[in-house]
Short mmCIF file of C-alpha atoms in Angstrom, two decimals:
data_model
loop_
_atom_site.label_atom_id
_atom_site.label_comp_id
_atom_site.label_asym_id
_atom_site.label_seq_id
_atom_site.Cartn_x
_atom_site.Cartn_y
_atom_site.Cartn_z
CA MET A 30 -19.29 -9.76 18.53
CA ASN A 31 -16.47 -8.46 20.73
CA GLN A 32 -16.40 -4.86 21.63
CA VAL A 33 -12.61 -3.34 21.12
CA LYS A 34 -11.48 0.08 22.52
CA VAL A 35 -11.00 2.50 19.77
CA ILE A 36 -8.29 5.33 20.28
CA GLU A 37 -8.42 8.38 18.20
CA ILE A 38 -4.56 9.05 17.81
CA LYS A 39 -3.62 12.93 17.80
CA LYS A 40 -0.88 14.22 15.75
CA SER A 41 2.36 15.18 17.73
CA VAL A 42 2.52 18.76 18.05
CA PHE A 43 6.44 19.02 19.15
CA ALA A 44 8.03 16.34 16.90
CA ASP A 45 11.36 15.04 17.49
CA ASN A 46 10.53 11.68 16.58
CA ASP A 47 13.98 9.92 16.60
CA LYS A 48 14.43 11.43 20.30
CA ASP A 49 10.80 10.13 21.26
CA ALA A 50 11.31 6.74 19.71
CA ALA A 51 14.51 6.12 21.70
CA ASP A 52 13.02 7.39 24.90
CA LEU A 53 10.17 5.03 24.31
CA ARG A 54 12.35 2.21 23.49
CA SER A 55 14.52 2.83 26.81
CA GLU A 56 11.40 2.98 28.67
CA LEU A 57 10.14 -0.42 27.22
CA LYS A 58 13.48 -2.12 27.91
CA ARG A 59 13.20 -1.05 31.74
CA ARG A 60 9.47 -2.55 31.74
CA GLY A 61 10.70 -5.67 29.98
CA VAL A 62 8.23 -5.25 27.20
CA TYR A 63 9.24 -5.99 23.57
CA LEU A 64 7.44 -3.93 20.88
CA LEU A 65 7.25 -5.23 17.38
CA ASN A 66 6.24 -2.88 14.35
CA LEU A 67 4.55 -4.93 11.77
CA MET A 68 4.24 -3.44 8.50
CA SER A 69 2.82 -4.49 5.10
CA SER A 70 0.88 -3.44 2.13
CA PRO A 71 -3.16 -3.55 2.40
CA GLY A 72 -4.47 -6.88 2.33
CA SER A 73 -0.96 -8.93 2.80
CA GLY A 74 -2.52 -11.05 5.54
CA LYS A 75 -1.33 -9.19 8.71
CA THR A 76 -4.09 -9.82 10.73
CA THR A 77 -4.37 -13.57 9.86
CA THR A 78 -0.59 -14.25 10.12
CA LEU A 79 -0.79 -12.68 13.76
CA ILE A 80 -3.80 -14.70 14.89
CA LYS A 81 -1.94 -17.78 14.09
CA THR A 82 1.41 -16.47 15.60
CA ILE A 83 -0.40 -15.29 18.87
CA ASN A 84 -2.27 -18.78 19.22
CA LEU A 85 1.24 -20.42 18.99
CA LEU A 86 2.85 -18.09 21.62
CA LYS A 87 -0.01 -17.27 24.17
CA ASP A 88 1.04 -19.85 26.61
CA LYS A 89 4.58 -18.81 26.47
CA LEU A 90 4.16 -14.87 26.35
CA ARG A 91 1.55 -12.40 27.49
CA ILE A 92 0.77 -10.62 24.29
CA ALA A 93 -1.34 -7.36 23.43
CA VAL A 94 -1.96 -6.13 19.92
CA MET A 95 -2.49 -2.48 18.66
CA GLU A 96 -4.17 -2.42 15.44
CA ALA A 97 -3.70 0.93 13.29
CA ASP A 98 -6.06 1.80 10.78
CA ILE A 99 -7.55 5.05 9.05
CA ASP A 100 -10.80 3.77 9.77
CA SER A 101 -12.93 0.70 10.96
CA ASP A 102 -11.89 -1.45 13.90
CA VAL A 103 -12.46 -5.01 11.81
CA ASP A 104 -8.92 -6.07 12.66
CA ALA A 105 -8.87 -5.45 16.30
CA VAL A 106 -12.26 -7.33 16.80
CA LYS A 107 -10.94 -10.15 14.80
CA ILE A 108 -7.70 -10.49 16.73
CA LYS A 109 -9.67 -10.41 20.08
CA GLU A 110 -12.33 -12.99 18.94
CA ALA A 111 -9.93 -15.31 17.35
CA SER A 112 -7.11 -15.24 19.92
CA GLY A 113 -8.76 -13.93 23.26
CA ILE A 114 -5.91 -11.52 23.97
CA GLU A 115 -6.12 -7.73 24.48
CA SER A 116 -6.36 -5.85 21.27
CA ILE A 117 -7.27 -2.30 20.59
CA GLN A 118 -7.79 -0.35 17.65
CA LEU A 119 -5.79 3.00 16.94
CA HIS A 120 -7.33 5.57 14.46
CA THR A 121 -4.92 7.74 12.76
CA GLY A 122 -7.30 10.30 11.75
CA GLY A 123 -6.41 10.02 7.89
CA MET A 124 -2.57 9.75 8.55
CA CYS A 125 -0.59 7.26 6.65
CA HIS A 126 1.93 6.07 9.43
CA LEU A 127 2.28 6.11 13.27
CA ASP A 128 5.31 7.90 14.80
CA ALA A 129 6.66 7.10 18.36
CA GLU A 130 4.32 9.74 20.22
CA MET A 131 1.28 8.19 18.43
CA THR A 132 2.41 4.73 19.44
CA ARG A 133 2.94 5.78 22.98
CA GLN A 134 -0.68 7.00 23.08
CA GLY A 135 -1.85 3.54 22.04
CA LEU A 136 0.42 1.86 24.72
CA ASP A 137 -1.08 4.28 27.34
CA ASN A 138 -4.35 2.64 26.56
CA LEU A 139 -3.23 -0.86 26.79
CA PRO A 140 -3.45 -2.82 30.02
CA MET A 141 0.19 -3.51 30.26
CA GLU A 142 0.39 -5.32 33.62
CA GLY A 143 2.67 -8.36 32.77
CA VAL A 144 2.72 -7.95 29.14
CA ASP A 145 5.88 -9.39 27.46
CA LEU A 146 5.22 -8.43 23.79
CA VAL A 147 3.24 -5.97 22.14
CA ILE A 148 2.67 -6.06 18.41
CA LEU A 149 1.93 -2.96 16.54
CA GLU A 150 0.14 -3.70 13.16
CA ASN A 151 0.90 -0.40 11.42
CA VAL A 152 -1.25 1.31 8.63
CA GLY A 153 -1.22 -0.85 5.39
CA ASN A 154 1.37 1.18 3.48
CA LEU A 155 4.79 0.32 2.10
CA VAL A 156 5.85 4.05 1.93
CA CYS A 157 5.31 6.36 5.09
CA PRO A 158 5.42 3.76 8.01
CA ALA A 159 8.95 3.01 6.86
CA GLU A 160 10.01 6.67 7.56
CA PHE A 161 9.16 6.89 11.06
CA ASP A 162 10.83 5.03 14.10
CA THR A 163 7.93 4.07 16.35
CA GLY A 164 10.11 3.13 19.21
CA ALA A 165 9.71 -0.57 18.44
CA VAL A 166 12.80 -2.75 19.09
CA LYS A 167 12.42 -4.27 15.62
CA ASN A 168 10.49 -3.66 12.46
CA ALA A 169 9.14 -6.45 10.41
CA MET A 170 7.17 -6.66 7.21
CA ILE A 171 4.82 -8.95 5.43
CA LEU A 172 5.00 -9.30 1.69
CA SER A 173 2.49 -11.44 -0.19
CA VAL A 174 3.10 -13.52 -2.94
CA PRO A 175 0.41 -11.80 -5.11
CA GLU A 176 2.40 -8.58 -4.63
CA GLY A 177 5.35 -9.79 -6.64
CA ASP A 178 8.95 -10.59 -5.87
CA ASP A 179 10.03 -7.02 -7.24
CA LYS A 180 8.73 -4.97 -4.32
CA PRO A 181 12.01 -4.51 -2.57
CA LEU A 182 13.29 -2.69 -5.83
CA LYS A 183 10.34 -0.36 -5.48
CA TYR A 184 10.10 0.15 -1.91
CA PRO A 185 13.73 0.30 -1.02
CA LEU A 186 13.24 1.90 2.53
CA MET A 187 10.78 -0.33 3.85
CA PHE A 188 12.96 -3.48 3.13
CA SER A 189 16.07 -1.54 4.41
CA VAL A 190 14.45 -1.01 8.03
CA CYS A 191 13.03 -4.48 8.35
CA SER A 192 15.04 -7.16 10.35
CA LEU A 193 12.46 -9.77 9.05
CA VAL A 194 10.50 -10.25 5.88
CA VAL A 195 7.86 -12.69 6.06
CA VAL A 196 6.41 -13.79 2.82
CA ASN A 197 2.86 -14.96 3.25
CA LYS A 198 0.34 -16.57 0.72
CA ILE A 199 2.88 -19.32 -0.45
CA ASP A 200 -0.22 -21.60 -1.15
CA VAL A 201 -0.94 -19.47 -4.34
CA LEU A 202 2.70 -19.60 -5.44
CA PRO A 203 1.47 -21.92 -8.43
CA TYR A 204 -1.01 -19.29 -9.80
CA PHE A 205 1.42 -16.11 -9.74
CA ASP A 206 4.91 -15.30 -11.37
CA PHE A 207 6.61 -15.07 -7.87
CA ASP A 208 10.29 -16.46 -7.67
CA MET A 209 11.19 -16.99 -4.04
CA GLU A 210 15.01 -16.91 -4.88
CA LYS A 211 14.46 -13.85 -6.84
CA CYS A 212 12.50 -12.46 -3.69
CA ARG A 213 15.44 -13.34 -1.36
CA THR A 214 17.96 -11.75 -3.75
CA ASN A 215 15.80 -8.46 -3.82
CA VAL A 216 15.60 -8.53 -0.02
CA ALA A 217 19.24 -8.94 0.54
CA LEU A 218 19.94 -5.96 -1.81
CA ARG A 219 18.14 -3.51 0.54
CA ASN A 220 19.13 -5.28 3.74
CA PRO A 221 21.67 -8.39 3.55
CA LYS A 222 21.00 -9.09 7.37
CA ALA A 223 17.20 -9.41 6.92
CA GLN A 224 15.64 -12.89 7.52
CA VAL A 225 12.94 -14.05 4.99
CA ILE A 226 10.53 -16.74 6.42
CA PRO A 227 7.71 -17.98 3.69
CA ILE A 228 4.49 -18.85 5.28
CA CYS A 229 1.03 -19.66 4.59
CA ALA A 230 -0.88 -17.77 7.22
CA LYS A 231 -4.40 -19.35 6.06
CA SER A 232 -3.08 -22.97 6.59
CA GLY A 233 -0.54 -22.26 9.15
CA GLU A 234 2.30 -23.60 7.03
CA GLY A 235 5.72 -21.79 8.28
CA VAL A 236 3.91 -19.83 11.01
CA GLU A 237 6.07 -21.62 13.47
CA ALA A 238 9.18 -20.24 12.31
CA PHE A 239 7.95 -16.68 12.76
CA ALA A 240 6.70 -17.47 16.16
CA GLU A 241 10.10 -18.91 17.15
CA TRP A 242 11.87 -16.02 15.92
CA LEU A 243 9.36 -13.82 17.97
CA LEU A 244 10.06 -15.79 21.00
CA LYS A 245 13.82 -15.65 20.72
CA GLU A 246 13.60 -11.72 20.30
CA VAL A 247 11.43 -11.36 23.28
CA ASN A 248 13.60 -13.50 25.57
CA ASP A 249 17.06 -11.83 24.30
CA TRP A 250 15.40 -8.47 24.90
CA LYS A 251 14.17 -9.26 28.35
CA ASN A 252 17.50 -10.92 29.37
CA ASN A 253 20.28 -8.84 27.69
CA MET B 19 16.41 -3.19 -23.19
CA ASN B 20 14.44 0.10 -23.82
CA GLN B 21 15.77 3.29 -22.25
CA VAL B 22 13.15 5.42 -20.58
CA LYS B 23 13.33 8.93 -19.26
CA VAL B 24 13.90 9.11 -15.26
CA ILE B 25 12.48 12.34 -13.87
CA GLU B 26 13.57 13.32 -10.40
CA ILE B 27 10.44 15.18 -8.92
CA LYS B 28 11.02 18.19 -6.65
CA LYS B 29 8.73 19.01 -4.02
CA SER B 30 6.57 21.87 -4.49
CA VAL B 31 7.67 25.00 -2.28
CA PHE B 32 4.74 27.11 -2.37
CA ALA B 33 1.74 24.76 -2.07
CA ASP B 34 -1.76 25.75 -3.04
CA ASN B 35 -2.49 22.25 -4.50
CA ASP B 36 -6.17 22.65 -5.14
CA LYS B 37 -5.32 25.73 -7.06
CA ASP B 38 -2.53 24.12 -8.93
CA ALA B 39 -4.43 21.19 -9.83
CA ALA B 40 -7.60 23.42 -11.04
CA ASP B 41 -5.25 25.37 -13.18
CA LEU B 42 -3.64 22.12 -14.70
CA ARG B 43 -6.95 20.90 -15.32
CA SER B 44 -8.13 24.05 -17.19
CA GLU B 45 -4.76 23.82 -19.31
CA LEU B 46 -5.51 20.34 -20.06
CA LYS B 47 -8.86 21.20 -21.42
CA ARG B 48 -7.80 23.87 -23.50
CA ARG B 49 -5.03 21.56 -24.96
CA GLY B 50 -7.72 18.54 -25.29
CA VAL B 51 -5.43 16.18 -23.13
CA TYR B 52 -7.36 13.67 -20.66
CA LEU B 53 -5.22 12.83 -17.81
CA LEU B 54 -6.09 9.73 -15.57
CA ASN B 55 -4.73 9.38 -11.98
CA LEU B 56 -4.55 5.49 -11.54
CA MET B 57 -3.92 4.61 -7.95
CA SER B 58 -3.96 1.07 -6.10
CA SER B 59 -1.74 -0.77 -3.40
CA PRO B 60 1.64 -2.28 -4.51
CA GLY B 61 1.53 -5.10 -6.89
CA SER B 62 -2.31 -4.82 -7.60
CA GLY B 63 -1.33 -5.15 -11.24
CA LYS B 64 -1.59 -1.67 -12.53
CA THR B 65 1.35 -1.92 -15.15
CA THR B 66 -0.09 -5.28 -16.77
CA THR B 67 -3.38 -3.68 -16.80
CA LEU B 68 -2.33 -0.79 -18.40
CA ILE B 69 -0.21 -2.70 -20.95
CA LYS B 70 -3.28 -4.58 -22.08
CA THR B 71 -5.62 -1.42 -21.93
CA ILE B 72 -3.11 0.62 -23.95
CA ASN B 73 -2.99 -2.16 -26.75
CA LEU B 74 -6.66 -2.15 -27.17
CA LEU B 75 -6.80 1.85 -27.57
CA LYS B 76 -3.54 2.89 -29.15
CA ASP B 77 -4.97 2.85 -32.62
CA LYS B 78 -8.01 4.94 -31.49
CA LEU B 79 -6.05 7.38 -29.14
CA ARG B 80 -2.61 8.74 -28.78
CA ILE B 81 -1.74 7.75 -25.29
CA ALA B 82 1.44 8.58 -23.04
CA VAL B 83 2.12 7.18 -19.50
CA MET B 84 3.83 8.72 -16.51
CA GLU B 85 5.05 6.09 -14.05
CA ALA B 86 5.67 7.23 -10.46
CA ASP B 87 7.62 5.38 -8.15
CA ILE B 88 9.94 5.87 -5.10
CA ASP B 89 12.83 4.15 -7.02
CA SER B 90 13.30 1.91 -10.01
CA ASP B 91 12.29 2.38 -13.71
CA VAL B 92 11.14 -1.14 -13.98
CA ASP B 93 7.37 -0.01 -14.59
CA ALA B 94 8.19 2.56 -17.47
CA VAL B 95 10.56 0.13 -19.33
CA LYS B 96 7.93 -2.66 -19.16
CA ILE B 97 5.28 -0.21 -20.54
CA LYS B 98 7.64 1.09 -23.30
CA GLU B 99 8.62 -2.50 -24.28
CA ALA B 100 5.12 -4.04 -24.38
CA SER B 101 3.22 -1.25 -25.96
CA GLY B 102 5.61 0.78 -27.89
CA ILE B 103 4.04 4.03 -26.52
CA GLU B 104 5.73 7.20 -24.82
CA SER B 105 6.63 6.22 -21.20
CA ILE B 106 8.56 7.98 -18.73
CA GLN B 107 9.61 7.32 -15.11
CA LEU B 108 8.81 9.81 -12.15
CA HIS B 109 10.95 9.44 -8.89
CA THR B 110 9.24 10.99 -6.15
CA GLY B 111 12.25 11.07 -4.04
CA GLY B 112 10.92 9.22 -1.15
CA MET B 113 7.62 10.90 -1.22
CA CYS B 114 4.50 8.72 -0.99
CA HIS B 115 2.24 10.66 -3.35
CA LEU B 116 2.05 12.98 -6.31
CA ASP B 117 0.65 16.60 -6.11
CA ALA B 118 -0.63 18.81 -9.07
CA GLU B 119 2.79 20.49 -9.31
CA MET B 120 4.89 17.17 -9.31
CA THR B 121 2.55 15.90 -11.92
CA ARG B 122 3.06 18.92 -14.16
CA GLN B 123 6.78 18.61 -13.91
CA GLY B 124 6.15 14.94 -15.37
CA LEU B 125 3.88 16.33 -18.20
CA ASP B 126 6.69 19.03 -19.09
CA ASN B 127 8.89 16.06 -19.64
CA LEU B 128 6.43 14.19 -22.15
CA PRO B 129 6.40 15.00 -25.78
CA MET B 130 2.72 16.08 -25.76
CA GLU B 131 2.19 16.92 -29.40
CA GLY B 132 -1.08 15.25 -30.58
CA VAL B 133 -1.54 13.23 -27.22
CA ASP B 134 -5.29 12.50 -26.36
CA LEU B 135 -4.84 10.64 -22.93
CA VAL B 136 -1.91 10.74 -20.44
CA ILE B 137 -2.27 7.95 -17.73
CA LEU B 138 -0.35 8.76 -14.48
CA GLU B 139 0.48 5.60 -12.51
CA ASN B 140 0.69 7.04 -9.03
CA VAL B 141 2.78 5.43 -6.01
CA GLY B 142 1.54 2.11 -4.91
CA ASN B 143 -0.29 3.21 -1.86
CA LEU B 144 -4.18 3.34 -0.64
CA VAL B 145 -3.60 6.33 1.67
CA CYS B 146 -1.54 9.41 0.71
CA PRO B 147 -2.36 9.63 -3.14
CA ALA B 148 -5.86 9.81 -2.26
CA GLU B 149 -5.37 13.05 -0.55
CA PHE B 150 -3.88 15.08 -3.29
CA ASP B 151 -5.66 16.42 -6.40
CA THR B 152 -2.94 15.51 -9.25
CA GLY B 153 -4.99 17.72 -11.59
CA ALA B 154 -6.31 14.61 -13.30
CA VAL B 155 -9.85 14.53 -14.90
CA LYS B 156 -10.64 11.55 -13.00
CA ASN B 157 -9.35 9.18 -10.55
CA ALA B 158 -9.30 5.37 -10.91
CA MET B 159 -8.00 2.75 -8.77
CA ILE B 160 -7.19 -0.98 -9.13
CA LEU B 161 -8.13 -3.27 -6.28
CA SER B 162 -6.95 -6.90 -6.58
CA VAL B 163 -8.57 -10.11 -5.35
CA PRO B 164 -5.98 -11.09 -2.99
CA GLU B 165 -6.19 -7.75 -1.01
CA GLY B 166 -9.71 -8.68 0.11
CA ASP B 167 -13.35 -7.12 -0.32
CA ASP B 168 -13.06 -5.26 2.72
CA LYS B 169 -10.48 -2.50 1.48
CA PRO B 170 -13.13 0.34 1.14
CA LEU B 171 -13.96 -0.10 4.88
CA LYS B 172 -10.24 0.43 5.61
CA TYR B 173 -9.24 3.06 3.13
CA PRO B 174 -12.43 5.10 2.72
CA LEU B 175 -10.73 8.13 1.20
CA MET B 176 -9.26 6.40 -1.61
CA PHE B 177 -12.74 4.82 -2.59
CA SER B 178 -14.28 8.16 -2.08
CA VAL B 179 -12.38 9.99 -4.69
CA CYS B 180 -12.41 7.31 -7.38
CA SER B 181 -14.89 7.31 -10.20
CA LEU B 182 -13.75 3.74 -11.26
CA VAL B 183 -12.68 0.69 -9.27
CA VAL B 184 -11.12 -1.88 -11.35
CA VAL B 185 -11.21 -5.26 -9.64
CA ASN B 186 -8.05 -7.19 -11.05
CA LYS B 187 -6.76 -10.81 -10.82
CA ILE B 188 -10.50 -12.33 -10.97
CA ASP B 189 -8.60 -15.51 -12.09
CA VAL B 190 -7.48 -16.32 -8.69
CA LEU B 191 -11.02 -15.79 -7.16
CA PRO B 192 -11.38 -19.60 -6.37
CA TYR B 193 -8.31 -19.47 -4.14
CA PHE B 194 -9.29 -16.23 -1.94
CA ASP B 195 -12.31 -15.26 0.37
CA PHE B 196 -13.34 -12.43 -1.92
CA ASP B 197 -16.99 -11.88 -2.19
CA MET B 198 -17.44 -9.51 -5.43
CA GLU B 199 -21.06 -8.62 -4.17
CA LYS B 200 -19.72 -7.53 -1.00
CA CYS B 201 -16.98 -5.57 -2.86
CA ARG B 202 -19.38 -3.64 -4.78
CA THR B 203 -21.54 -2.98 -1.81
CA ASN B 204 -18.37 -1.73 0.09
CA VAL B 205 -17.28 0.55 -2.76
CA ALA B 206 -21.15 2.02 -2.95
CA LEU B 207 -20.66 2.68 0.62
CA ARG B 208 -17.93 5.16 -0.05
CA ASN B 209 -18.84 6.20 -3.37
CA PRO B 210 -22.41 5.35 -4.66
CA LYS B 211 -21.68 6.54 -8.24
CA ALA B 212 -18.43 4.63 -8.63
CA GLN B 213 -18.38 1.96 -11.41
CA VAL B 214 -16.95 -1.44 -10.68
CA ILE B 215 -15.19 -3.38 -13.46
CA PRO B 216 -13.86 -6.92 -12.79
CA ILE B 217 -10.84 -7.74 -14.72
CA CYS B 218 -7.98 -10.26 -15.30
CA ALA B 219 -5.24 -8.35 -16.73
CA LYS B 220 -3.06 -11.31 -17.18
CA SER B 221 -5.38 -13.06 -19.54
CA GLY B 222 -7.23 -9.90 -20.82
CA GLU B 223 -10.57 -10.80 -19.61
CA GLY B 224 -12.83 -7.82 -19.04
CA VAL B 225 -9.89 -5.19 -19.95
CA GLU B 226 -12.33 -4.30 -22.96
CA ALA B 227 -14.86 -2.71 -20.59
CA PHE B 228 -11.98 -0.58 -18.87
CA ALA B 229 -10.82 0.51 -22.34
CA GLU B 230 -14.15 1.25 -23.48
CA TRP B 231 -14.85 3.57 -20.04
CA LEU B 232 -11.46 5.08 -20.86
CA LEU B 233 -12.42 6.08 -24.77
CA LYS B 234 -15.56 7.47 -23.73
CA GLU B 235 -14.16 9.58 -21.11
CA VAL B 236 -11.49 11.13 -23.32
CA ASN B 237 -14.23 11.56 -26.11
CA ASP B 238 -16.51 13.48 -23.75
CA TRP B 239 -13.76 15.28 -22.22
CA LYS B 240 -12.59 16.49 -25.69
CA ASN B 241 -16.05 17.16 -27.02
CA ASN B 242 -17.97 18.93 -24.08
#
């Protein structure tokens, strides 16, 4: 089994998170690195989605992944094994989110030479991660079909801060009361500009659209 | 549509949560009221499970429900419409969990006359709610099949503090890589005493076992 680096994240002592986040974003801009903050509930399929997406993009972009979790390193190991890219595990020490300083601790432990895109897989949680700017260029989230189309009503902030909502597990749509149109309406209620991309990470269906969105984002960030 | 009471919960100013929780539990014991703290990820089927369970128990116990959410009152309305029992909505004002003082604010707004069992449906989140004793007699959680059997590895505290893990959505087992035995092993790793009850809230399969567990809990609490 692949060994991955496991970083025990320390809580920021002097916290001005908005400033830290803005500073980190400026620094990433200078270095030409795009950071995506990917959020979701536990079990929505973030890791499988990432593996499929990375495999579509890894010839075009140099990618690294930071997997944040309370405990375990199963996700970082899975990413490394299935895609071969650099992947580290961030342990949040029980904390339910990452802030900009914690994200920076992760980045400091990544070999960043030539990296175009870093994806931060945040702690599985629809509440707290939405409250903290990590310094990422954009926030995206994965909502899976079994969770229901009403989630934007219950977790408004999460859907407000995300530029992209990937709806995963569309292969099980026939077995759940999930209405894609209602989902789009509910997402638009929180953020009219958010894009919605339905996918099935397991089969790969729709993942190309997510990969294209990411590629365009990274190129725009580097060139503008 | 049924109207439900919506309570805007205030954050505790003087927080000694362990003491508050112990005090609340003693008070509930004196009044002969059993409080269950039910936790889960977003979209695991807490509300549907509750409706089915309440309908099995409402001739034997007088039950009331407190639905905690960041926003919306869809769950409290659903419970009231589908079971006819007293149900109120607690708005946490963006907070990701309930503590004992916040739980008490909810109880103060429930008509408690003759009530045997209060079920607190906590905020959908596997991280923060596990960190705060609400004053409940026991904690239970619902894990749904689409979330995966590895969740006890990633959210250790949640599974450590729960006496019961209800595994919901077993009707979709054929469509997901979820191994019930592996799930039981992972739960036991965090809490060897935790019971696991597989159910399908949608069809009602297995819900009787959860209802029996609750009935026994309430009777033991009142009589011992």
